[in-house]
């Protein structure tokens, strides 16, 4: 099997027949997806449907059991020789991950570092970029997410929404070509959700390629270029957000949407 041919405006993520299991529990049962450059793909579905697991497979935080997954033209986490897959060394996987930003449900900020320190840490320590350049970029990113005045604050001094915006700035500091969001608003109080979604909308307007696992159907409708409904470890239905949300074809999709819309 050869790697997909990509061009400057073609496919950023290609997943072919992805399987993932934990013991006898099959979590992903043959996922086929493509995400094009500049596309915002929203993934929805009930808890336990495999959405977050798939997202973690994209950057090899979870190892797949079968299938192939390419990001930016590179086979993620493996090299292929004579039709067999050989797992890359952790240092090689880490190098691949540098081009992929991920924002989790929980903010995972370093509590002992200031906001500015959190945003600067990875480019300085991982990419070995000059501290002065990173600091300048980090301050611009904090301004972009509306937190320029919080650079010297510590995470515990921030609201949940502010911490999540710092987490987004931290991911962007590595200049990723792909952003993964794993239910980034699910741990927030309802009144704080909007400020995080506004930052994500801004990223989408700038053409960032994004895969967003979310329960925010309004965001999916407004910002998403494509919508994927997963259940039981498979893609049940996919299409444009307007088509899937207003005219779902599959009975399972209809049942799910009737409860969340």
Short mmCIF file of C-alpha atoms in Angstrom, two decimals:
data_model
loop_
_atom_site.label_atom_id
_atom_site.label_comp_id
_atom_site.label_asym_id
_atom_site.label_seq_id
_atom_site.Cartn_x
_atom_site.Cartn_y
_atom_site.Cartn_z
CA UNK A 1 0.00 0.00 0.00
CA UNK A 2 1.47 3.34 -1.03
CA UNK A 3 1.03 6.66 0.71
CA UNK A 4 -1.74 8.88 -0.63
CA UNK A 5 -0.58 11.45 -3.12
CA UNK A 6 -1.05 14.89 -1.62
CA UNK A 7 -0.78 18.37 -3.06
CA UNK A 8 -0.65 21.77 -1.46
CA UNK A 9 -4.45 21.93 -1.39
CA UNK A 10 -5.29 18.26 -1.05
CA UNK A 11 -5.64 15.90 1.92
CA UNK A 12 -4.22 16.63 5.37
CA UNK A 13 -5.52 13.48 7.09
CA UNK A 14 -6.28 10.13 5.48
CA UNK A 15 -7.59 7.31 7.67
CA UNK A 16 -8.09 3.91 6.07
CA UNK A 17 -9.84 1.06 7.88
CA UNK A 18 -8.68 2.13 11.35
CA UNK A 19 -9.25 -0.45 14.09
CA UNK A 20 -8.54 0.00 17.78
CA UNK A 21 -9.34 -2.38 20.60
CA UNK A 22 -8.62 -2.70 24.30
CA UNK A 23 -8.54 -6.40 24.99
CA UNK A 24 -11.84 -7.74 23.73
CA UNK A 25 -13.44 -4.32 23.53
CA UNK A 26 -13.51 -3.05 19.94
CA UNK A 27 -13.55 0.74 20.15
CA UNK A 28 -12.90 1.57 16.47
CA UNK A 29 -14.17 -0.87 13.87
CA UNK A 30 -12.98 0.31 10.50
CA UNK A 31 -12.85 4.12 10.29
CA UNK A 32 -12.38 5.67 6.85
CA UNK A 33 -12.06 9.46 6.79
CA UNK A 34 -10.38 12.19 4.80
CA UNK A 35 -9.77 15.75 5.96
CA UNK A 36 -8.63 18.25 3.37
CA UNK A 37 -6.31 21.15 4.02
CA UNK A 38 -8.18 24.09 5.50
CA UNK A 39 -11.21 21.94 6.35
CA UNK A 40 -13.00 22.00 9.69
CA UNK A 41 -14.38 18.53 10.37
CA UNK A 42 -16.71 18.19 13.35
CA UNK A 43 -17.19 14.74 14.85
CA UNK A 44 -20.29 14.07 16.95
CA UNK A 45 -21.88 11.06 18.57
CA UNK A 46 -22.85 9.54 21.91
CA UNK A 47 -20.36 8.89 24.69
CA UNK A 48 -18.38 5.72 24.05
CA UNK A 49 -18.75 5.91 20.28
CA UNK A 50 -14.99 6.12 19.70
CA UNK A 51 -14.72 9.82 18.82
CA UNK A 52 -11.96 10.75 21.26
CA UNK A 53 -10.11 7.48 20.65
CA UNK A 54 -10.00 8.21 16.94
CA UNK A 55 -8.70 11.71 17.60
CA UNK A 56 -5.91 10.30 19.78
CA UNK A 57 -5.01 7.83 17.03
CA UNK A 58 -4.46 10.72 14.62
CA UNK A 59 -1.39 11.86 16.58
CA UNK A 60 -0.48 8.35 17.76
CA UNK A 61 -1.34 8.93 21.41
CA UNK A 62 -3.22 5.67 20.87
CA UNK A 63 -1.68 2.92 18.75
CA UNK A 64 -3.95 1.48 16.10
CA UNK A 65 -4.42 -2.27 15.76
CA UNK A 66 -5.08 -2.26 12.02
CA UNK A 67 -5.33 0.14 9.12
CA UNK A 68 -3.26 3.07 7.96
CA UNK A 69 -3.32 6.71 9.00
CA UNK A 70 -1.49 9.47 7.15
CA UNK A 71 -1.04 13.05 8.34
CA UNK A 72 0.38 15.60 5.92
CA UNK A 73 1.52 12.79 3.64
CA UNK A 74 3.37 10.89 6.38
CA UNK A 75 2.33 7.49 7.71
CA UNK A 76 1.62 8.31 11.35
CA UNK A 77 3.54 6.32 13.96
CA UNK A 78 4.86 3.65 11.61
CA UNK A 79 7.02 2.94 8.60
CA UNK A 80 5.91 0.41 6.02
CA UNK A 81 8.22 -2.09 4.39
CA UNK A 82 7.15 -4.97 2.16
CA UNK A 83 3.53 -4.49 3.23
CA UNK A 84 4.30 -4.70 6.95
CA UNK A 85 4.17 -1.91 9.52
CA UNK A 86 7.04 -1.22 11.90
CA UNK A 87 6.47 1.18 14.75
CA UNK A 88 8.65 4.28 14.80
CA UNK A 89 10.87 5.12 17.73
CA UNK A 90 9.32 7.47 20.26
CA UNK A 91 11.66 10.28 19.17
CA UNK A 92 10.44 9.87 15.57
CA UNK A 93 6.79 9.93 16.67
CA UNK A 94 7.49 13.03 18.75
CA UNK A 95 8.93 14.71 15.66
CA UNK A 96 5.72 13.92 13.75
CA UNK A 97 3.58 15.29 16.57
CA UNK A 98 5.30 18.68 16.43
CA UNK A 99 3.13 19.51 13.43
CA UNK A 100 -0.11 18.55 15.22
CA UNK A 101 -1.65 20.67 17.95
CA UNK A 102 -4.08 19.09 20.40
CA UNK A 103 -6.46 20.67 22.90
CA UNK A 104 -8.00 18.35 25.48
CA UNK A 105 -11.15 18.48 27.60
CA UNK A 106 -8.98 19.30 30.59
CA UNK A 107 -6.53 22.09 30.14
CA UNK A 108 -3.36 20.26 31.26
CA UNK A 109 -1.48 23.49 31.90
CA UNK A 110 1.68 23.44 34.00
CA UNK A 111 0.49 24.88 37.34
CA UNK A 112 3.96 26.09 38.37
CA UNK A 113 4.42 28.18 35.22
CA UNK A 114 2.91 31.50 34.28
CA UNK A 115 0.57 31.74 31.32
CA UNK A 116 3.44 33.04 29.20
CA UNK A 117 5.71 30.25 30.40
CA UNK A 118 3.14 27.63 29.45
CA UNK A 119 2.88 28.98 25.91
CA UNK A 120 6.67 29.28 25.49
CA UNK A 121 7.66 25.91 26.94
CA UNK A 122 7.32 23.59 23.94
CA UNK A 123 8.92 25.78 21.23
CA UNK A 124 11.88 26.49 23.52
CA UNK A 125 12.36 22.97 24.91
CA UNK A 126 11.23 20.83 21.98
CA UNK A 127 12.09 22.91 18.93
CA UNK A 128 15.05 24.69 20.59
CA UNK A 129 13.89 28.02 19.20
CA UNK A 130 15.47 31.23 20.52
CA UNK A 131 13.70 32.31 23.69
CA UNK A 132 13.35 35.95 22.61
CA UNK A 133 11.61 34.97 19.35
CA UNK A 134 9.32 32.52 21.13
CA UNK A 135 8.40 35.10 23.75
CA UNK A 136 7.40 37.59 21.08
CA UNK A 137 5.28 34.99 19.29
CA UNK A 138 3.72 33.80 22.56
CA UNK A 139 2.67 37.34 23.45
CA UNK A 140 1.06 37.74 20.02
CA UNK A 141 -0.83 34.47 20.50
CA UNK A 142 -2.04 35.49 23.94
CA UNK A 143 -3.29 38.72 22.43
CA UNK A 144 -5.04 36.72 19.73
CA UNK A 145 -6.95 34.65 22.28
CA UNK A 146 -7.78 37.75 24.32
CA UNK A 147 -5.41 37.11 27.21
CA UNK A 148 -2.57 39.57 26.69
CA UNK A 149 -3.21 40.97 30.18
CA UNK A 150 -2.83 37.52 31.80
CA UNK A 151 0.73 36.72 30.65
CA UNK A 152 2.15 36.85 34.18
CA UNK A 153 -0.78 35.09 35.84
CA UNK A 154 -0.76 31.44 36.91
CA UNK A 155 -3.36 28.88 35.75
CA UNK A 156 -5.06 28.73 39.16
CA UNK A 157 -5.82 32.45 38.85
CA UNK A 158 -7.78 31.95 35.62
CA UNK A 159 -11.30 30.80 34.85
CA UNK A 160 -11.82 27.53 33.00
CA UNK A 161 -12.51 29.37 29.77
CA UNK A 162 -9.34 31.40 30.13
CA UNK A 163 -7.30 28.28 30.85
CA UNK A 164 -8.66 26.61 27.74
CA UNK A 165 -7.77 29.65 25.64
CA UNK A 166 -4.23 29.45 27.05
CA UNK A 167 -4.19 25.78 26.05
CA UNK A 168 -5.15 26.77 22.50
CA UNK A 169 -2.41 29.43 22.41
CA UNK A 170 0.07 26.85 23.70
CA UNK A 171 -0.83 24.45 20.89
CA UNK A 172 -0.58 27.21 18.30
CA UNK A 173 2.87 28.20 19.55
CA UNK A 174 4.28 25.12 17.80
CA UNK A 175 2.92 26.45 14.46
CA UNK A 176 0.96 23.26 13.70
CA UNK A 177 -0.57 22.49 10.32
CA UNK A 178 -3.38 20.49 12.00
CA UNK A 179 -5.33 21.19 15.19
CA UNK A 180 -7.23 18.49 17.10
CA UNK A 181 -9.88 19.50 19.64
CA UNK A 182 -11.24 16.84 21.99
CA UNK A 183 -14.50 18.28 23.36
CA UNK A 184 -12.71 21.50 24.35
CA UNK A 185 -15.79 23.05 25.98
CA UNK A 186 -17.23 20.04 27.81
CA UNK A 187 -15.50 20.84 31.12
CA UNK A 188 -16.54 24.50 31.08
CA UNK A 189 -19.41 26.29 32.77
CA UNK A 190 -22.02 27.17 30.11
CA UNK A 191 -21.31 30.91 30.27
CA UNK A 192 -17.62 30.29 29.44
CA UNK A 193 -18.20 28.14 26.36
CA UNK A 194 -18.66 31.06 23.97
CA UNK A 195 -15.25 32.59 24.58
CA UNK A 196 -13.49 29.36 23.61
CA UNK A 197 -15.68 28.77 20.57
CA UNK A 198 -14.96 32.33 19.40
CA UNK A 199 -11.23 31.58 19.34
CA UNK A 200 -11.88 28.38 17.38
CA UNK A 201 -14.06 30.26 14.90
CA UNK A 202 -11.23 32.73 14.40
CA UNK A 203 -8.84 29.87 13.65
CA UNK A 204 -11.30 28.43 11.13
CA UNK A 205 -11.59 31.80 9.37
CA UNK A 206 -7.80 31.84 9.04
CA UNK A 207 -7.87 28.47 7.27
CA UNK A 208 -6.54 26.20 10.04
CA UNK A 209 -7.21 22.52 9.36
CA UNK A 210 -9.18 21.24 12.35
CA UNK A 211 -10.83 18.06 13.60
CA UNK A 212 -13.22 18.94 16.40
CA UNK A 213 -14.92 16.35 18.60
CA UNK A 214 -17.80 18.33 20.04
CA UNK A 215 -21.31 18.39 21.44
CA UNK A 216 -21.77 21.98 20.27
CA UNK A 217 -24.15 21.49 17.35
CA UNK A 218 -24.41 25.24 16.75
CA UNK A 219 -20.65 25.43 16.26
CA UNK A 220 -20.74 22.43 13.92
CA UNK A 221 -23.50 24.03 11.87
CA UNK A 222 -21.87 27.45 11.69
CA UNK A 223 -18.18 26.61 11.35
CA UNK A 224 -17.88 23.01 10.18
CA UNK A 225 -17.19 22.16 6.56
CA UNK A 226 -18.07 18.53 7.22
CA UNK A 227 -19.88 16.64 9.96
CA UNK A 228 -19.25 13.03 10.94
CA UNK A 229 -21.63 11.08 13.17
CA UNK A 230 -20.00 8.12 14.92
CA UNK A 231 -21.60 5.35 16.94
CA UNK A 232 -20.32 1.96 18.03
CA UNK A 233 -16.85 2.60 16.64
CA UNK A 234 -17.95 3.26 13.06
CA UNK A 235 -18.84 6.26 10.93
CA UNK A 236 -22.60 6.00 10.62
CA UNK A 237 -23.13 9.09 8.49
CA UNK A 238 -21.14 12.01 7.14
CA UNK A 239 -21.71 15.00 4.93
CA UNK A 240 -22.14 18.74 5.12
CA UNK A 241 -23.37 19.95 8.53
CA UNK A 242 -26.56 21.34 7.02
CA UNK A 243 -27.39 18.04 5.32
CA UNK A 244 -26.63 15.80 8.30
CA UNK A 245 -28.32 18.04 10.88
CA UNK A 246 -31.45 18.89 8.90
CA UNK A 247 -31.90 15.74 6.82
CA UNK A 248 -30.14 12.77 8.45
CA UNK A 249 -30.52 9.63 6.38
CA UNK A 250 -29.65 6.98 8.95
CA UNK A 251 -32.13 6.00 11.66
CA UNK A 252 -29.41 6.03 14.33
CA UNK A 253 -28.38 9.56 13.37
CA UNK A 254 -32.00 10.67 13.51
CA UNK A 255 -32.43 9.20 16.99
CA UNK A 256 -29.26 10.89 18.29
CA UNK A 257 -30.05 14.29 16.82
CA UNK A 258 -33.60 14.20 18.15
CA UNK A 259 -32.12 14.21 21.65
CA UNK A 260 -29.48 16.92 21.19
CA UNK A 261 -31.05 19.47 18.85
#
